[in-house]
Short mmCIF file of C-alpha atoms in Angstrom, two decimals:
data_model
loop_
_atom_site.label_atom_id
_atom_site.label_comp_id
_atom_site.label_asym_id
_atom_site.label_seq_id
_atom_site.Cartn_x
_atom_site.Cartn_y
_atom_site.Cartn_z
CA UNK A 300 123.35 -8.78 224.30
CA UNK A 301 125.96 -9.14 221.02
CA UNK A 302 125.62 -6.66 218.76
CA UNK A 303 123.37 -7.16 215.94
CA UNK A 304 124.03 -8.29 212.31
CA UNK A 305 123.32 -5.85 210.08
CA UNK A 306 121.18 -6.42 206.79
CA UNK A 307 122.71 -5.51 203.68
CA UNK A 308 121.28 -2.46 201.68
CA UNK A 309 118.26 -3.30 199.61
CA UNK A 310 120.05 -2.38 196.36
CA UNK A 311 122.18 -4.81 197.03
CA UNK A 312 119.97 -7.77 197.99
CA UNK A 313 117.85 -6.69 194.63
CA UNK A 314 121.02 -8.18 192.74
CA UNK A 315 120.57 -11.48 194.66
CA UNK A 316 118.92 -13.86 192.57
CA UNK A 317 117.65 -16.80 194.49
CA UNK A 318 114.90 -17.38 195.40
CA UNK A 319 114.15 -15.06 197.83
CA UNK A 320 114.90 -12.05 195.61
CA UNK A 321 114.27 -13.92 191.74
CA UNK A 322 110.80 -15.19 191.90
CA UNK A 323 108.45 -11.67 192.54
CA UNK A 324 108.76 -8.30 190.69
CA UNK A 325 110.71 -5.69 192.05
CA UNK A 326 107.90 -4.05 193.37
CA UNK A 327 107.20 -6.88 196.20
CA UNK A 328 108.69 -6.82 199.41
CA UNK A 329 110.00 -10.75 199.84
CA UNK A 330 109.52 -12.02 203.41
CA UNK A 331 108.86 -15.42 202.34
CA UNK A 332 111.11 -18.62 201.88
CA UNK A 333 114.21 -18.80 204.73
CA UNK A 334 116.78 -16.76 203.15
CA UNK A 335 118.34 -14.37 205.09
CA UNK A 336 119.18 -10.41 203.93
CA UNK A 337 122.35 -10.51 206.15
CA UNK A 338 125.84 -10.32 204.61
CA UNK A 339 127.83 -13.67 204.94
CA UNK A 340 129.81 -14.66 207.89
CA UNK A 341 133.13 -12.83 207.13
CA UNK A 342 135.06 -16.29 208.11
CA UNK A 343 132.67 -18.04 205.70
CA UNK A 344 133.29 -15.80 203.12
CA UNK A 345 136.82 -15.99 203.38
CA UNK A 346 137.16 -19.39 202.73
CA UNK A 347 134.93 -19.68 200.12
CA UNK A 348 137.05 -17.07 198.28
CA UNK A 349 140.36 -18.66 199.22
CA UNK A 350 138.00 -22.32 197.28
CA UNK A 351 137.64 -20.26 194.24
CA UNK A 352 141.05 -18.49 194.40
CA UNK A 353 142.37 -22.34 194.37
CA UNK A 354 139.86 -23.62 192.24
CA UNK A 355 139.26 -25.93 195.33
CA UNK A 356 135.50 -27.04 193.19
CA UNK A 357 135.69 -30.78 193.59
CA UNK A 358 133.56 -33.57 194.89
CA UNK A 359 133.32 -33.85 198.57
CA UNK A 360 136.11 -35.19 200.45
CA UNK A 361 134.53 -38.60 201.92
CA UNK A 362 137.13 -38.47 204.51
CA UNK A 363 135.97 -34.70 205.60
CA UNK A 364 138.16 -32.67 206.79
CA UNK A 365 137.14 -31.29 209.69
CA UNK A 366 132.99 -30.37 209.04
CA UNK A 367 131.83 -33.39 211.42
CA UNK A 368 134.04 -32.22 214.28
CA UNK A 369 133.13 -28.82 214.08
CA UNK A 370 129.98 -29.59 214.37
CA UNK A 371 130.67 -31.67 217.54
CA UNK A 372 132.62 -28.69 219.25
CA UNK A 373 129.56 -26.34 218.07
CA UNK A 374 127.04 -28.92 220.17
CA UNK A 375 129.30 -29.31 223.06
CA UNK A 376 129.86 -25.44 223.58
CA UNK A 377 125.78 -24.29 222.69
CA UNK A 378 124.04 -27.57 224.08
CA UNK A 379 126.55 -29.58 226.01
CA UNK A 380 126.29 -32.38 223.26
CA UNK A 381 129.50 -34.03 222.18
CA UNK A 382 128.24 -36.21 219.46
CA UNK A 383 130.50 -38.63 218.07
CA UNK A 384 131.72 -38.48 214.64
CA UNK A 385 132.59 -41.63 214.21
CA UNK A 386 128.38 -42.15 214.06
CA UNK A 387 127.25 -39.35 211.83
CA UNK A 388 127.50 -39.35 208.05
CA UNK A 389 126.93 -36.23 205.03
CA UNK A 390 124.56 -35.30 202.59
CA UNK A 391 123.01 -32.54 200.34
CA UNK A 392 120.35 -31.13 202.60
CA UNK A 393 117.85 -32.42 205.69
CA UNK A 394 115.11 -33.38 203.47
CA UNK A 395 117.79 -35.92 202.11
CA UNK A 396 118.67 -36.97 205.60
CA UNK A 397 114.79 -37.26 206.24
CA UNK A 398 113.80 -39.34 202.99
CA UNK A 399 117.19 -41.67 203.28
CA UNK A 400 115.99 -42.74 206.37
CA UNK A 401 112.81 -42.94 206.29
CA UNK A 402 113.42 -45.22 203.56
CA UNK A 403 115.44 -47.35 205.70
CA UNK A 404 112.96 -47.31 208.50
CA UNK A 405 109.40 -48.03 207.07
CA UNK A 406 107.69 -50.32 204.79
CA UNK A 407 105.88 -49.10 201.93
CA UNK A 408 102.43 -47.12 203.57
CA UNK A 409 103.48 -47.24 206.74
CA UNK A 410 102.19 -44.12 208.74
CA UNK A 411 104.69 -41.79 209.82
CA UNK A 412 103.45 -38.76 212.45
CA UNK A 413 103.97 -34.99 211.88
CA UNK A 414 102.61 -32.10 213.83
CA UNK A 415 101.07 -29.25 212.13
CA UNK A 416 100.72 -26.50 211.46
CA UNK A 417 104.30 -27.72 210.24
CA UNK A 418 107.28 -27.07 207.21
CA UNK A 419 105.66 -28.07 204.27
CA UNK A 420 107.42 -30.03 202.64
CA UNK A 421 106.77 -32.48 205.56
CA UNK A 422 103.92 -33.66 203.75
CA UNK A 423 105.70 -34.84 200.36
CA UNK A 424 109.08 -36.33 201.81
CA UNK A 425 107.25 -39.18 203.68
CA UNK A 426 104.82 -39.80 200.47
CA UNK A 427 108.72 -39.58 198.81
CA UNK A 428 110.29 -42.33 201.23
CA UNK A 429 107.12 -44.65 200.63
CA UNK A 430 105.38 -43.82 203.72
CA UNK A 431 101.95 -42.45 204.46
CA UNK A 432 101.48 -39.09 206.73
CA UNK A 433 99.57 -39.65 209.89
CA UNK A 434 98.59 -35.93 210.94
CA UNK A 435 98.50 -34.81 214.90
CA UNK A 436 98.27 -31.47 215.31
CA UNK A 437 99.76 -29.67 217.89
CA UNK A 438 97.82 -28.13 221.02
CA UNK A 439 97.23 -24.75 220.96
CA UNK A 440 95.43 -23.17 223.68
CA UNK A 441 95.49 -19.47 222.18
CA UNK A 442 98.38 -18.41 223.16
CA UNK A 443 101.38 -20.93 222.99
CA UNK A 444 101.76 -24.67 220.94
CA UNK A 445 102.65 -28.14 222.70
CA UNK A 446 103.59 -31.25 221.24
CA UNK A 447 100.18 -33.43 221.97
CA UNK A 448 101.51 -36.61 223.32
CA UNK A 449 98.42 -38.55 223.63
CA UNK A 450 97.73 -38.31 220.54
CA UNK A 451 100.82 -39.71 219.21
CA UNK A 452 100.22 -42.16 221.48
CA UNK A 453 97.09 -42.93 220.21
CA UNK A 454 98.71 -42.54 216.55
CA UNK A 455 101.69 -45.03 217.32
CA UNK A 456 99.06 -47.25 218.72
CA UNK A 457 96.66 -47.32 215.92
CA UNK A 458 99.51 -48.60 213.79
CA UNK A 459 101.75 -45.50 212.99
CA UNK A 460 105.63 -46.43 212.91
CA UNK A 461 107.14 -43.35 214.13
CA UNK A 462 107.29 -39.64 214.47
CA UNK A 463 109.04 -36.96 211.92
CA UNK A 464 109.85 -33.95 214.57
CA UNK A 465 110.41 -30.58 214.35
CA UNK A 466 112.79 -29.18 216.81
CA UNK A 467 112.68 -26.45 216.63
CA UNK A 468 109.26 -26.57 215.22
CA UNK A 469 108.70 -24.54 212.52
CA UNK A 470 106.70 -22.20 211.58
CA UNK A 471 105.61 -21.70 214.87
CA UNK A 472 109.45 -21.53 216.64
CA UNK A 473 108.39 -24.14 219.26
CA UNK A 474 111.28 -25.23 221.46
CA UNK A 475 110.67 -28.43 222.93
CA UNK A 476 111.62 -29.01 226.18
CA UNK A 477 113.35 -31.77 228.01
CA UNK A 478 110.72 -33.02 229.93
CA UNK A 479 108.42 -33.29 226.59
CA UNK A 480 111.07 -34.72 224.97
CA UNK A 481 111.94 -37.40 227.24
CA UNK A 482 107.63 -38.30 227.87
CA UNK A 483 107.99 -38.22 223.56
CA UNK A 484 110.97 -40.87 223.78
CA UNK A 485 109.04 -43.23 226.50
CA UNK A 486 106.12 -42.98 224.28
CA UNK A 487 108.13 -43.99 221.14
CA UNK A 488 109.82 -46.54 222.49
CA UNK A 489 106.75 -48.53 224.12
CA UNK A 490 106.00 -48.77 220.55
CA UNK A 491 108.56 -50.19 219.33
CA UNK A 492 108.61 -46.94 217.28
CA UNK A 493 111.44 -44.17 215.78
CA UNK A 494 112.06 -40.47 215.74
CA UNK A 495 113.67 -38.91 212.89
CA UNK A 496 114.73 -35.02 214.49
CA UNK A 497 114.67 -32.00 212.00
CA UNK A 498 117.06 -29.89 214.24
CA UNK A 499 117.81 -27.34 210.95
CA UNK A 500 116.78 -24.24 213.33
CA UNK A 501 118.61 -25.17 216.47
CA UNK A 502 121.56 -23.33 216.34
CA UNK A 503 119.11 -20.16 215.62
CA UNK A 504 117.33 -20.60 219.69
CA UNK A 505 117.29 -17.50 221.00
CA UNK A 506 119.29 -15.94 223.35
CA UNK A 507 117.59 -16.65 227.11
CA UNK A 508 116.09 -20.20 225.76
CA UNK A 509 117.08 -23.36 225.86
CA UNK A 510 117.33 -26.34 223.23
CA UNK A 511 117.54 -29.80 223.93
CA UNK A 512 118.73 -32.14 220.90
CA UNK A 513 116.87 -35.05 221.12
CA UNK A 514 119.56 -37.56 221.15
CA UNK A 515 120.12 -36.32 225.01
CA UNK A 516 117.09 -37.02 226.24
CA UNK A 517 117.42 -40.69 226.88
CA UNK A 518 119.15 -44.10 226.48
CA UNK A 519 115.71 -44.75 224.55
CA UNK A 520 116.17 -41.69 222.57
CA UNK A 521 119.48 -42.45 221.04
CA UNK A 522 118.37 -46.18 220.49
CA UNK A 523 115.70 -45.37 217.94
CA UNK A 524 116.78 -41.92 217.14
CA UNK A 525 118.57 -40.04 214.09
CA UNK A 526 119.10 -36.37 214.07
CA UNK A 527 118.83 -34.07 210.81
CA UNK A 528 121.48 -31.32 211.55
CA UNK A 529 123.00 -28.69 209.14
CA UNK A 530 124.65 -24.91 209.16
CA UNK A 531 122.43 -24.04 206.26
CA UNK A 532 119.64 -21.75 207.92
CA UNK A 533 121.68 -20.36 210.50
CA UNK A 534 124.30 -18.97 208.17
CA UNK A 535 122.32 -18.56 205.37
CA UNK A 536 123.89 -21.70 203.48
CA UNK A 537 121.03 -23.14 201.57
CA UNK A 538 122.07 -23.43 197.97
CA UNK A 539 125.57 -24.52 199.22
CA UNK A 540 123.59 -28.31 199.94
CA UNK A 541 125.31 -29.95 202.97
CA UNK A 542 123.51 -31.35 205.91
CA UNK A 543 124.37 -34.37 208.81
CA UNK A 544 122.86 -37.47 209.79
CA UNK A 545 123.77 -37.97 213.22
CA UNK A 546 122.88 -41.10 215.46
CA UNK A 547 123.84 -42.37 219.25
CA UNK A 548 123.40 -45.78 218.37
CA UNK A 549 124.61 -49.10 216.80
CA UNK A 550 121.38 -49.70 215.14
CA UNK A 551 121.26 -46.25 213.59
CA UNK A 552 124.89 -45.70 212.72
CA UNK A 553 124.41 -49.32 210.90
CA UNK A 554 121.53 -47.39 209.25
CA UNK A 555 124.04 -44.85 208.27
CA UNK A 556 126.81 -46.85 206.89
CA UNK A 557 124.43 -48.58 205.04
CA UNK A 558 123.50 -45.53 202.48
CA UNK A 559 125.07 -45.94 199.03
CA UNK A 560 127.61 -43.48 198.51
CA UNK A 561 126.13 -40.85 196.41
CA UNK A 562 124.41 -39.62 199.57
CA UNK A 563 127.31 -38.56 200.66
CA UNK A 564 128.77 -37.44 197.13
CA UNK A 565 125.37 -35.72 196.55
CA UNK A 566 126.68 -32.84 199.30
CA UNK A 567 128.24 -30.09 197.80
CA UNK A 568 131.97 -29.24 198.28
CA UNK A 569 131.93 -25.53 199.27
CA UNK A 570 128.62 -26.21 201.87
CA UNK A 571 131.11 -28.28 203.71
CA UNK A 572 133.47 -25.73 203.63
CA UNK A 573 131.21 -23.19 204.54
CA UNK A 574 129.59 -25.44 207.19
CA UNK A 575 132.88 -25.79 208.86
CA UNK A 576 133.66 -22.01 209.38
CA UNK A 577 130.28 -21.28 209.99
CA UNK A 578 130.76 -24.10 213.04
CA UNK A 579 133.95 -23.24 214.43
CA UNK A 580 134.67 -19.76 213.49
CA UNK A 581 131.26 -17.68 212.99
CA UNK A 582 129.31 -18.30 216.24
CA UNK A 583 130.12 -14.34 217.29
CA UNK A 584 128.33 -13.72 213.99
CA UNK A 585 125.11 -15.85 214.62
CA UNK A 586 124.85 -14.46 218.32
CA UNK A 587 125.05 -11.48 216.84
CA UNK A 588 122.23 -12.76 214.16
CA UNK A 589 120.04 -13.84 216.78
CA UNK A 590 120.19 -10.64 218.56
CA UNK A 591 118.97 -8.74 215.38
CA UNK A 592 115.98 -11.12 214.83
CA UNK A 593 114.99 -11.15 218.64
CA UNK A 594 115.26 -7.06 218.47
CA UNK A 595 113.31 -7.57 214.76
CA UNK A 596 110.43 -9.15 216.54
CA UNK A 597 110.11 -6.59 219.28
CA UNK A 598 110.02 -4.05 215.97
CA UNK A 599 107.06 -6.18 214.47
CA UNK A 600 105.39 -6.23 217.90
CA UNK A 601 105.34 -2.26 217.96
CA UNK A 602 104.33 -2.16 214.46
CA UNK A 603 101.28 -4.67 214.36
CA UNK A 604 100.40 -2.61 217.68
CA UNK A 605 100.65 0.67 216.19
CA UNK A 606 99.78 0.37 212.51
CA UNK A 607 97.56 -3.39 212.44
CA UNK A 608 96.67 -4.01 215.95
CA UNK A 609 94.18 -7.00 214.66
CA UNK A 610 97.05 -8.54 213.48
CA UNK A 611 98.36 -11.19 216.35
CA UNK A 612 102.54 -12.62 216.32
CA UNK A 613 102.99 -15.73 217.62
CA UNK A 614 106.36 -15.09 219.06
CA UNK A 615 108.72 -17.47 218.28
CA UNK A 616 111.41 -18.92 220.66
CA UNK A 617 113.68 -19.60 217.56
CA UNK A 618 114.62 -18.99 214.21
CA UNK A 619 113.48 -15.95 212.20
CA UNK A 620 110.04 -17.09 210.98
CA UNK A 621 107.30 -14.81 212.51
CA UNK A 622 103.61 -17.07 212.83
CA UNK A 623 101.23 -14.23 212.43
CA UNK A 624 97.42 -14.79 212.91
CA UNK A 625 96.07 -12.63 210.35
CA UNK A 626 92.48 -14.30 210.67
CA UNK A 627 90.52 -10.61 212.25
CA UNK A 628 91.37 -9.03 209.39
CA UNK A 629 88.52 -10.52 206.95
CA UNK A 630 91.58 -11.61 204.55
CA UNK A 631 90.07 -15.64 204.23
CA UNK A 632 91.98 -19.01 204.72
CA UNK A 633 95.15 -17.37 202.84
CA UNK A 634 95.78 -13.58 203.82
CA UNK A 635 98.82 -14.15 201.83
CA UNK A 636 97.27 -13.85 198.62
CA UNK A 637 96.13 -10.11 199.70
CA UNK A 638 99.43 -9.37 201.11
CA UNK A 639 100.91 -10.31 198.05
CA UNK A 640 98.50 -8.74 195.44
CA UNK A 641 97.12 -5.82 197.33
CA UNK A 642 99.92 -4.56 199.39
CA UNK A 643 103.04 -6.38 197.66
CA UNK A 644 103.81 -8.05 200.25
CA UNK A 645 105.39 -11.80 199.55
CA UNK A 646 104.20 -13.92 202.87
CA UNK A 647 104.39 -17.90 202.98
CA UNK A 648 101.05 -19.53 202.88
CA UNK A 649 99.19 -19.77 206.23
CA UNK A 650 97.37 -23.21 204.45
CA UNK A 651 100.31 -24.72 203.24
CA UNK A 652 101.44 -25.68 206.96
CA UNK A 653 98.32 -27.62 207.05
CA UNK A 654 94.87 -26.92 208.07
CA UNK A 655 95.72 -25.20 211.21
CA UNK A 656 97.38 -22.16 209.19
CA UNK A 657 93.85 -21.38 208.04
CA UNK A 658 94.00 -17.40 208.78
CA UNK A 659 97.56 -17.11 209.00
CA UNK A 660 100.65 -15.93 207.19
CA UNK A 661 104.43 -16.88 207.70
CA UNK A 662 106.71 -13.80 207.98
CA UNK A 663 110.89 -14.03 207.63
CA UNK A 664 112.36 -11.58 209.93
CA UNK A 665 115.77 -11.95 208.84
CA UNK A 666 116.19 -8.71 207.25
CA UNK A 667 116.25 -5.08 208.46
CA UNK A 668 113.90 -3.03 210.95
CA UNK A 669 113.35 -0.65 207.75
CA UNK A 670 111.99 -3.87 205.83
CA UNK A 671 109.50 -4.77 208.84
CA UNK A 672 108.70 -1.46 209.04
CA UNK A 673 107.83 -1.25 204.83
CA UNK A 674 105.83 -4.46 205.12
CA UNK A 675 103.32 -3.45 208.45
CA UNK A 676 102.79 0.36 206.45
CA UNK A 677 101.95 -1.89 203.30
CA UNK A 678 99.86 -4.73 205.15
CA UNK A 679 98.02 -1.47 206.98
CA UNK A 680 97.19 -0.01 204.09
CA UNK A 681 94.98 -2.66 202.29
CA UNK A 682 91.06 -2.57 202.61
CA UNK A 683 89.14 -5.16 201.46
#
């Protein structure tokens, strides 16, 4: 196992002031929104200093130098995917790459399927591209989540034009498998149907599991498929604003080509910098990374066993986003809102991810075992 990424020192994360660390009191613990408390990639840092040192803040080199192939070398060496770069194309972020082709793709209130419990902002960005969200949830059978095919089946049958995926799903840190994937690409394509693929948390798979993009999975797959790809949550890149469409076939890359260019002038110049060393020169630090959230959910495990045993993680296969079924403790719908005003504890909405996340709370592990610890103590010591 790499050695683990360190978080930096809570006085110095208390200085930060996104969002993260800029919206609560000093008082609350934030293990909300996906920002990570780990220091920068030291070969991501570098270059952004050697940017500023050259005053290297322009728009976006169209022409890219070099953020599209490291990318491709970053898929061929984790997945054994060698996209082509002649097919993808840049933007700010993956919601941009989401509503940009949606646009493309449906006709005003045309249904478009998610799964929840599911990222929130799923339900806005198809409203946002003119389309109208068709909900199937995913199975659950107590103890692990599935896609539920037949009912997008049904869904793409009933008129539905195609299916906005999470892969890796969050918040639940659901890795798809092949087999699903391919039975989701047969049932897509008997429709006549498309998949747009949120892939934002791939690169952050653990160690031991596998992820399959879904451009891979078949010839039907990369006919009506585009992927949503970008270094931002696994290097902690967010408010840097770059992201990839990426597509395996005519009819998307046409799709592609066809965006005005202010998509692509929309990106911002030092998240493709930083999205190229964090591609091709920082995947020691995000193994490492992965190693301390993996050991950061074992922490949480022992916690919630020793200190809130009615508390129940839904152990994620990616990312650092903990599910936790807070529903035994008595807390209502949103346990959240008593994490956050009785213990000071900032948790992401259990609701928000749809009805399904009645009960629960959304956790960000990326931080130390100290700040796990702090929360559990905190969370255990509420009564209601």
């Amino acid at each position: 196992m790499p050695t683990p990424t360190s978080a930096d020192a809570m006085t110095t994360l208390r200085r930060r002031t996104s969002e993260k660390w800029g919206v609560y009191a000093d008082d609350v613990l934030p293990m909300f929104v996906a920002e990570m408390d780990f220091p920068l990639a030291p070969a991501i840092r570098k270059a952004l200093h050697e940017a500023i040192d050259l005053g290297d803040t322009g728009y976006v080199n169209p022409l890219d130098p070099g953020t599209r192939e490291a990318f491709r070398d970053y898929a061929a060496a984790a997945w054994g995917w060698e996209p082509d770069i002649g097919r993808m194309g840049i933007t700010t972020d993956v919601s941009v790459v989401i509503v940009e082709t949606l646009r493309r793709l449906i006709d005003p209130g045309d249904g478009v399927v998610i799964t929840p419990p599911i990222y929130p902002p799923f339900y806005d960005l198809i409203p946002e591209a003119g389309g109208a969200v068709v909900e199937v949830p995913l199975h659950d059978d107590g103890s692990s989540y599935a896609l539920d095919l037949e009912g997008i089946d049904r869904a793409l049958a009933a008129g539905a034009k195609g299916v906005l995926l999470c892969s890796p799903h969050n918040p639940v840190g659901l890795v798809h498998d092949r087999a699903t994937l391919e039975e989701l690409s047969r049932i897509v394509a008997r429709h006549d149907g498309f998949v747009v693929s949120d892939e934002i948390h791939a690169p952050l798979t653990h160690h031991g599991v596998e992820f399959t993009p879904y451009l891979t999975v078949s010839a039907q797959a990369q006919a009506h498929g585009i992927a949503a790809e970008s270094a931002s949550k696994a290097f902690n890149l967010a408010g840097l604003k770059t992201a990839l469409f990426v597509s395996a076939s005519d009819r998307m890359t046409d799709l592609i080509r066809s965006l005005p260019e202010e998509v692509t002038f929309r990106a911002g110049q030092f998240g493709l910098i930083a999205t190229r060393e964090g591609f091709a020169h920082s995947r020691e630090w995000l193994d490492g990374t992965i190693a301390a959230v993996q050991g950061n959910a074992d922490h949480l495990e022992a916690e919630l066993a020793a200190h809130l045993p009615a508390v129940r993680l839904r152990r994620p296969s990616a990312s650092y986003l903990a599910w936790l079924d807070m529903s035994a403790l008595g807390w209502g719908d949103d346990p959240a809102v008593i994490a956050e005003e009785r213990a000071r504890v900032a948790l992401s909405s259990g609701p928000r991810f749809g009805r399904q996340g009645a009960g629960y709370a959304r956790m960000n592990l990326a931080c130390s075992p100290d700040t796990i610890t702090e929360a559990v103590r905190r969370l255990a010591s509420v009564t209601v």
